[in-house]
Amino acid sequence: MVTGGCLCGGVRFEITEPLVAFTYCHCTRCQRRTGTAASANGRTEPGSFRVTKGEDRLRAWRPENGAEKWFCGDCGSALYSRTTDPTARIGVRLGTLDSDPGIAPSARQFVAYAASWEPLPDDGLPRYPESTANSEPIVS
Ligand SMILES: [Zn+2]
Ligand SMILES: [Zn+2]
């Protein structure tokens, strides 16, 4: 089991099953949400993610297209995304975990929107111009 939480400690959560995916996302939403060039996102097995403390502190931004972005209303830490489908996988921000996620990254997505001020690392990961679900990796 892996646990995690926000910066102020008001919100805590646990993940009871191994993560099923780990990707870096370079989309502009992730850039704005995190203030960084990319977001490290893990995907949970459905039903394995549970908020254990501070449910009342959670706030969400619900864009017209895309998953809800949940964060701590007190300290602003971005914590996870989810759709309204309760059986769907939750996307957890890996920087909020207390320990190693136990999974290696598999891809970089939305690299077409990558920040101009930080080169993509030469880490050998496949690079997808759009999402991993809706595009093919760039062959170089
Ligand atoms: Zn907080
Ligand atoms: Zn993104």
PDB file of C-alpha atoms and ligand atoms in Angstrom:
ATOM      1  CA  MET A   1       0.000   0.000   0.000  1.00  0.00           C
ATOM      2  CA  VAL A   2       1.146   3.527  -0.788  1.00  0.00           C
ATOM      3  CA  THR A   3       0.017   6.624   1.089  1.00  0.00           C
ATOM      4  CA  GLY A   4       0.181  10.280   0.211  1.00  0.00           C
ATOM      5  CA  GLY A   5      -1.153  13.714   0.946  1.00  0.00           C
ATOM      6  CA  CYS A   6      -1.027  17.435   0.369  1.00  0.00           C
ATOM      7  CA  LEU A   7       1.575  19.967   1.447  1.00  0.00           C
ATOM      8  CA  CYS A   8      -0.237  21.192   4.588  1.00  0.00           C
ATOM      9  CA  GLY A   9      -1.165  17.667   5.705  1.00  0.00           C
ATOM     10  CA  GLY A  10      -4.873  18.405   5.737  1.00  0.00           C
ATOM     11  CA  VAL A  11      -5.674  15.831   3.057  1.00  0.00           C
ATOM     12  CA  ARG A  12      -4.385  12.263   3.211  1.00  0.00           C
ATOM     13  CA  PHE A  13      -5.105   9.286   0.959  1.00  0.00           C
ATOM     14  CA  GLU A  14      -4.112   5.676   0.417  1.00  0.00           C
ATOM     15  CA  ILE A  15      -3.750   3.419  -2.607  1.00  0.00           C
ATOM     16  CA  THR A  16      -4.272  -0.237  -1.802  1.00  0.00           C
ATOM     17  CA  GLU A  17      -3.343  -1.851  -5.143  1.00  0.00           C
ATOM     18  CA  PRO A  18      -0.184  -1.434  -7.251  1.00  0.00           C
ATOM     19  CA  LEU A  19      -0.381   1.415  -9.770  1.00  0.00           C
ATOM     20  CA  VAL A  20      -1.139   0.287 -13.315  1.00  0.00           C
ATOM     21  CA  ALA A  21       0.575   3.112 -15.230  1.00  0.00           C
ATOM     22  CA  PHE A  22       2.984   5.994 -14.857  1.00  0.00           C
ATOM     23  CA  THR A  23       3.324   8.649 -17.554  1.00  0.00           C
ATOM     24  CA  TYR A  24       4.699  12.146 -17.783  1.00  0.00           C
ATOM     25  CA  CYS A  25       2.225  14.672 -19.160  1.00  0.00           C
ATOM     26  CA  HIS A  26       3.439  17.823 -20.887  1.00  0.00           C
ATOM     27  CA  CYS A  27       0.016  19.322 -21.671  1.00  0.00           C
ATOM     28  CA  THR A  28      -0.608  22.978 -20.920  1.00  0.00           C
ATOM     29  CA  ARG A  29      -3.165  22.114 -18.243  1.00  0.00           C
ATOM     30  CA  CYS A  30      -0.559  20.103 -16.359  1.00  0.00           C
ATOM     31  CA  GLN A  31       1.924  22.945 -16.785  1.00  0.00           C
ATOM     32  CA  ARG A  32      -0.497  25.463 -15.287  1.00  0.00           C
ATOM     33  CA  ARG A  33      -1.742  23.087 -12.616  1.00  0.00           C
ATOM     34  CA  THR A  34       1.739  22.272 -11.365  1.00  0.00           C
ATOM     35  CA  GLY A  35       3.750  25.343 -12.304  1.00  0.00           C
ATOM     36  CA  THR A  36       6.290  22.985 -13.851  1.00  0.00           C
ATOM     37  CA  ALA A  37       7.134  21.673 -17.323  1.00  0.00           C
ATOM     38  CA  ALA A  38       5.441  18.298 -16.877  1.00  0.00           C
ATOM     39  CA  SER A  39       3.364  16.295 -14.427  1.00  0.00           C
ATOM     40  CA  ALA A  40       4.204  12.772 -13.227  1.00  0.00           C
ATOM     41  CA  ASN A  41       0.875  10.971 -13.159  1.00  0.00           C
ATOM     42  CA  GLY A  42       0.086   7.485 -11.891  1.00  0.00           C
ATOM     43  CA  ARG A  43      -3.052   5.489 -12.673  1.00  0.00           C
ATOM     44  CA  THR A  44      -4.790   3.488 -10.002  1.00  0.00           C
ATOM     45  CA  GLU A  45      -6.631   0.219 -10.208  1.00  0.00           C
ATOM     46  CA  PRO A  46     -10.350   1.086  -9.987  1.00  0.00           C
ATOM     47  CA  GLY A  47     -11.526   1.073  -6.380  1.00  0.00           C
ATOM     48  CA  SER A  48      -8.027   1.158  -4.875  1.00  0.00           C
ATOM     49  CA  PHE A  49      -7.839   4.906  -4.115  1.00  0.00           C
ATOM     50  CA  ARG A  50      -9.362   6.272  -0.913  1.00  0.00           C
ATOM     51  CA  VAL A  51      -9.200   9.643   0.836  1.00  0.00           C
ATOM     52  CA  THR A  52      -8.488   8.922   4.512  1.00  0.00           C
ATOM     53  CA  LYS A  53      -8.415  12.473   5.915  1.00  0.00           C
ATOM     54  CA  GLY A  54      -9.640  15.934   4.955  1.00  0.00           C
ATOM     55  CA  GLU A  55     -12.387  15.114   2.465  1.00  0.00           C
ATOM     56  CA  ASP A  56     -13.992  18.444   3.425  1.00  0.00           C
ATOM     57  CA  ARG A  57     -10.861  20.346   2.393  1.00  0.00           C
ATOM     58  CA  LEU A  58     -10.878  18.970  -1.151  1.00  0.00           C
ATOM     59  CA  ARG A  59     -11.818  21.259  -4.022  1.00  0.00           C
ATOM     60  CA  ALA A  60     -12.138  20.457  -7.705  1.00  0.00           C
ATOM     61  CA  TRP A  61     -11.857  22.238 -11.005  1.00  0.00           C
ATOM     62  CA  ARG A  62     -14.244  20.672 -13.483  1.00  0.00           C
ATOM     63  CA  PRO A  63     -13.319  21.643 -17.035  1.00  0.00           C
ATOM     64  CA  GLU A  64     -15.875  21.114 -19.799  1.00  0.00           C
ATOM     65  CA  ASN A  65     -13.556  18.624 -21.489  1.00  0.00           C
ATOM     66  CA  GLY A  66     -11.454  16.373 -19.343  1.00  0.00           C
ATOM     67  CA  ALA A  67     -11.309  14.924 -15.895  1.00  0.00           C
ATOM     68  CA  GLU A  68     -11.984  16.777 -12.648  1.00  0.00           C
ATOM     69  CA  LYS A  69      -8.784  18.131 -11.078  1.00  0.00           C
ATOM     70  CA  TRP A  70      -8.868  17.715  -7.303  1.00  0.00           C
ATOM     71  CA  PHE A  71      -6.656  19.717  -4.979  1.00  0.00           C
ATOM     72  CA  CYS A  72      -6.369  20.794  -1.343  1.00  0.00           C
ATOM     73  CA  GLY A  73      -8.419  23.954  -0.797  1.00  0.00           C
ATOM     74  CA  ASP A  74      -6.091  25.066   2.002  1.00  0.00           C
ATOM     75  CA  CYS A  75      -2.603  24.670   0.536  1.00  0.00           C
ATOM     76  CA  GLY A  76      -3.426  24.267  -3.166  1.00  0.00           C
ATOM     77  CA  SER A  77      -1.576  20.983  -3.705  1.00  0.00           C
ATOM     78  CA  ALA A  78      -2.741  19.217  -6.869  1.00  0.00           C
ATOM     79  CA  LEU A  79      -3.618  15.691  -5.751  1.00  0.00           C
ATOM     80  CA  TYR A  80      -5.526  13.667  -8.346  1.00  0.00           C
ATOM     81  CA  SER A  81      -7.881  13.701 -11.295  1.00  0.00           C
ATOM     82  CA  ARG A  82     -10.916  11.593 -11.909  1.00  0.00           C
ATOM     83  CA  THR A  83     -13.929  11.354 -14.155  1.00  0.00           C
ATOM     84  CA  THR A  84     -17.475  11.175 -12.879  1.00  0.00           C
ATOM     85  CA  ASP A  85     -17.433   7.430 -13.646  1.00  0.00           C
ATOM     86  CA  PRO A  86     -16.825   5.810 -10.222  1.00  0.00           C
ATOM     87  CA  THR A  87     -15.298   2.711 -11.830  1.00  0.00           C
ATOM     88  CA  ALA A  88     -12.713   4.682 -13.804  1.00  0.00           C
ATOM     89  CA  ARG A  89      -9.058   4.852 -12.891  1.00  0.00           C
ATOM     90  CA  ILE A  90      -7.896   7.836 -10.881  1.00  0.00           C
ATOM     91  CA  GLY A  91      -4.844   9.794 -11.953  1.00  0.00           C
ATOM     92  CA  VAL A  92      -2.666  10.481  -8.931  1.00  0.00           C
ATOM     93  CA  ARG A  93       0.046  13.166  -8.914  1.00  0.00           C
ATOM     94  CA  LEU A  94       3.115  11.157  -7.997  1.00  0.00           C
ATOM     95  CA  GLY A  95       4.766  14.054  -6.175  1.00  0.00           C
ATOM     96  CA  THR A  96       2.128  13.692  -3.449  1.00  0.00           C
ATOM     97  CA  LEU A  97       3.147  10.128  -2.516  1.00  0.00           C
ATOM     98  CA  ASP A  98       5.037   9.378   0.696  1.00  0.00           C
ATOM     99  CA  SER A  99       7.186   6.642  -0.862  1.00  0.00           C
ATOM    100  CA  ASP A 100       8.252   5.074  -4.131  1.00  0.00           C
ATOM    101  CA  PRO A 101       5.260   4.384  -6.421  1.00  0.00           C
ATOM    102  CA  GLY A 102       6.705   0.984  -7.323  1.00  0.00           C
ATOM    103  CA  ILE A 103       6.324   1.502 -11.063  1.00  0.00           C
ATOM    104  CA  ALA A 104       8.572   2.920 -13.785  1.00  0.00           C
ATOM    105  CA  PRO A 105       7.460   5.586 -16.275  1.00  0.00           C
ATOM    106  CA  SER A 106       6.312   4.253 -19.649  1.00  0.00           C
ATOM    107  CA  ALA A 107       5.784   7.345 -21.818  1.00  0.00           C
ATOM    108  CA  ARG A 108       5.717  11.114 -22.247  1.00  0.00           C
ATOM    109  CA  GLN A 109       2.492  12.510 -23.642  1.00  0.00           C
ATOM    110  CA  PHE A 110       1.326  15.828 -25.128  1.00  0.00           C
ATOM    111  CA  VAL A 111       4.945  16.607 -26.034  1.00  0.00           C
ATOM    112  CA  ALA A 112       3.620  18.808 -28.874  1.00  0.00           C
ATOM    113  CA  TYR A 113       2.840  21.327 -26.116  1.00  0.00           C
ATOM    114  CA  ALA A 114       6.044  20.870 -24.127  1.00  0.00           C
ATOM    115  CA  ALA A 115       7.414  23.981 -22.436  1.00  0.00           C
ATOM    116  CA  SER A 116       9.977  25.812 -24.566  1.00  0.00           C
ATOM    117  CA  TRP A 117      12.173  26.504 -21.557  1.00  0.00           C
ATOM    118  CA  GLU A 118      12.834  22.909 -20.501  1.00  0.00           C
ATOM    119  CA  PRO A 119      14.159  20.373 -23.028  1.00  0.00           C
ATOM    120  CA  LEU A 120      12.542  16.941 -22.984  1.00  0.00           C
ATOM    121  CA  PRO A 121      14.900  14.623 -21.106  1.00  0.00           C
ATOM    122  CA  ASP A 122      16.805  12.099 -23.217  1.00  0.00           C
ATOM    123  CA  ASP A 123      15.460   9.179 -21.198  1.00  0.00           C
ATOM    124  CA  GLY A 124      14.450   6.857 -24.036  1.00  0.00           C
ATOM    125  CA  LEU A 125      10.748   6.970 -23.173  1.00  0.00           C
ATOM    126  CA  PRO A 126       8.315   6.972 -26.124  1.00  0.00           C
ATOM    127  CA  ARG A 127       7.059  10.477 -26.889  1.00  0.00           C
ATOM    128  CA  TYR A 128       3.438  11.017 -27.908  1.00  0.00           C
ATOM    129  CA  PRO A 129       2.452  14.324 -29.537  1.00  0.00           C
ATOM    130  CA  GLU A 130      -1.061  14.085 -28.039  1.00  0.00           C
ATOM    131  CA  SER A 131      -2.377  11.647 -25.442  1.00  0.00           C
ATOM    132  CA  THR A 132      -1.046   8.096 -25.355  1.00  0.00           C
ATOM    133  CA  ALA A 133      -4.582   6.940 -26.141  1.00  0.00           C
ATOM    134  CA  ASN A 134      -5.086   9.191 -29.192  1.00  0.00           C
ATOM    135  CA  SER A 135      -1.720   9.407 -30.938  1.00  0.00           C
ATOM    136  CA  GLU A 136       1.226   7.343 -32.102  1.00  0.00           C
ATOM    137  CA  PRO A 137       4.696   7.816 -30.621  1.00  0.00           C
ATOM    138  CA  ILE A 138       7.109  10.024 -32.531  1.00  0.00           C
ATOM    139  CA  VAL A 139       9.788   8.008 -34.317  1.00  0.00           C
ATOM    140  CA  SER A 140      13.150   9.741 -34.406  1.00  0.00           C
TER     141      SER A 140
HETATM  142 ZN    ZN B   1      -3.289  20.920   2.050  1.00  0.00          ZN
HETATM  143 ZN    ZN B   2      -1.564  16.826 -18.735  1.00  0.00          ZN
END
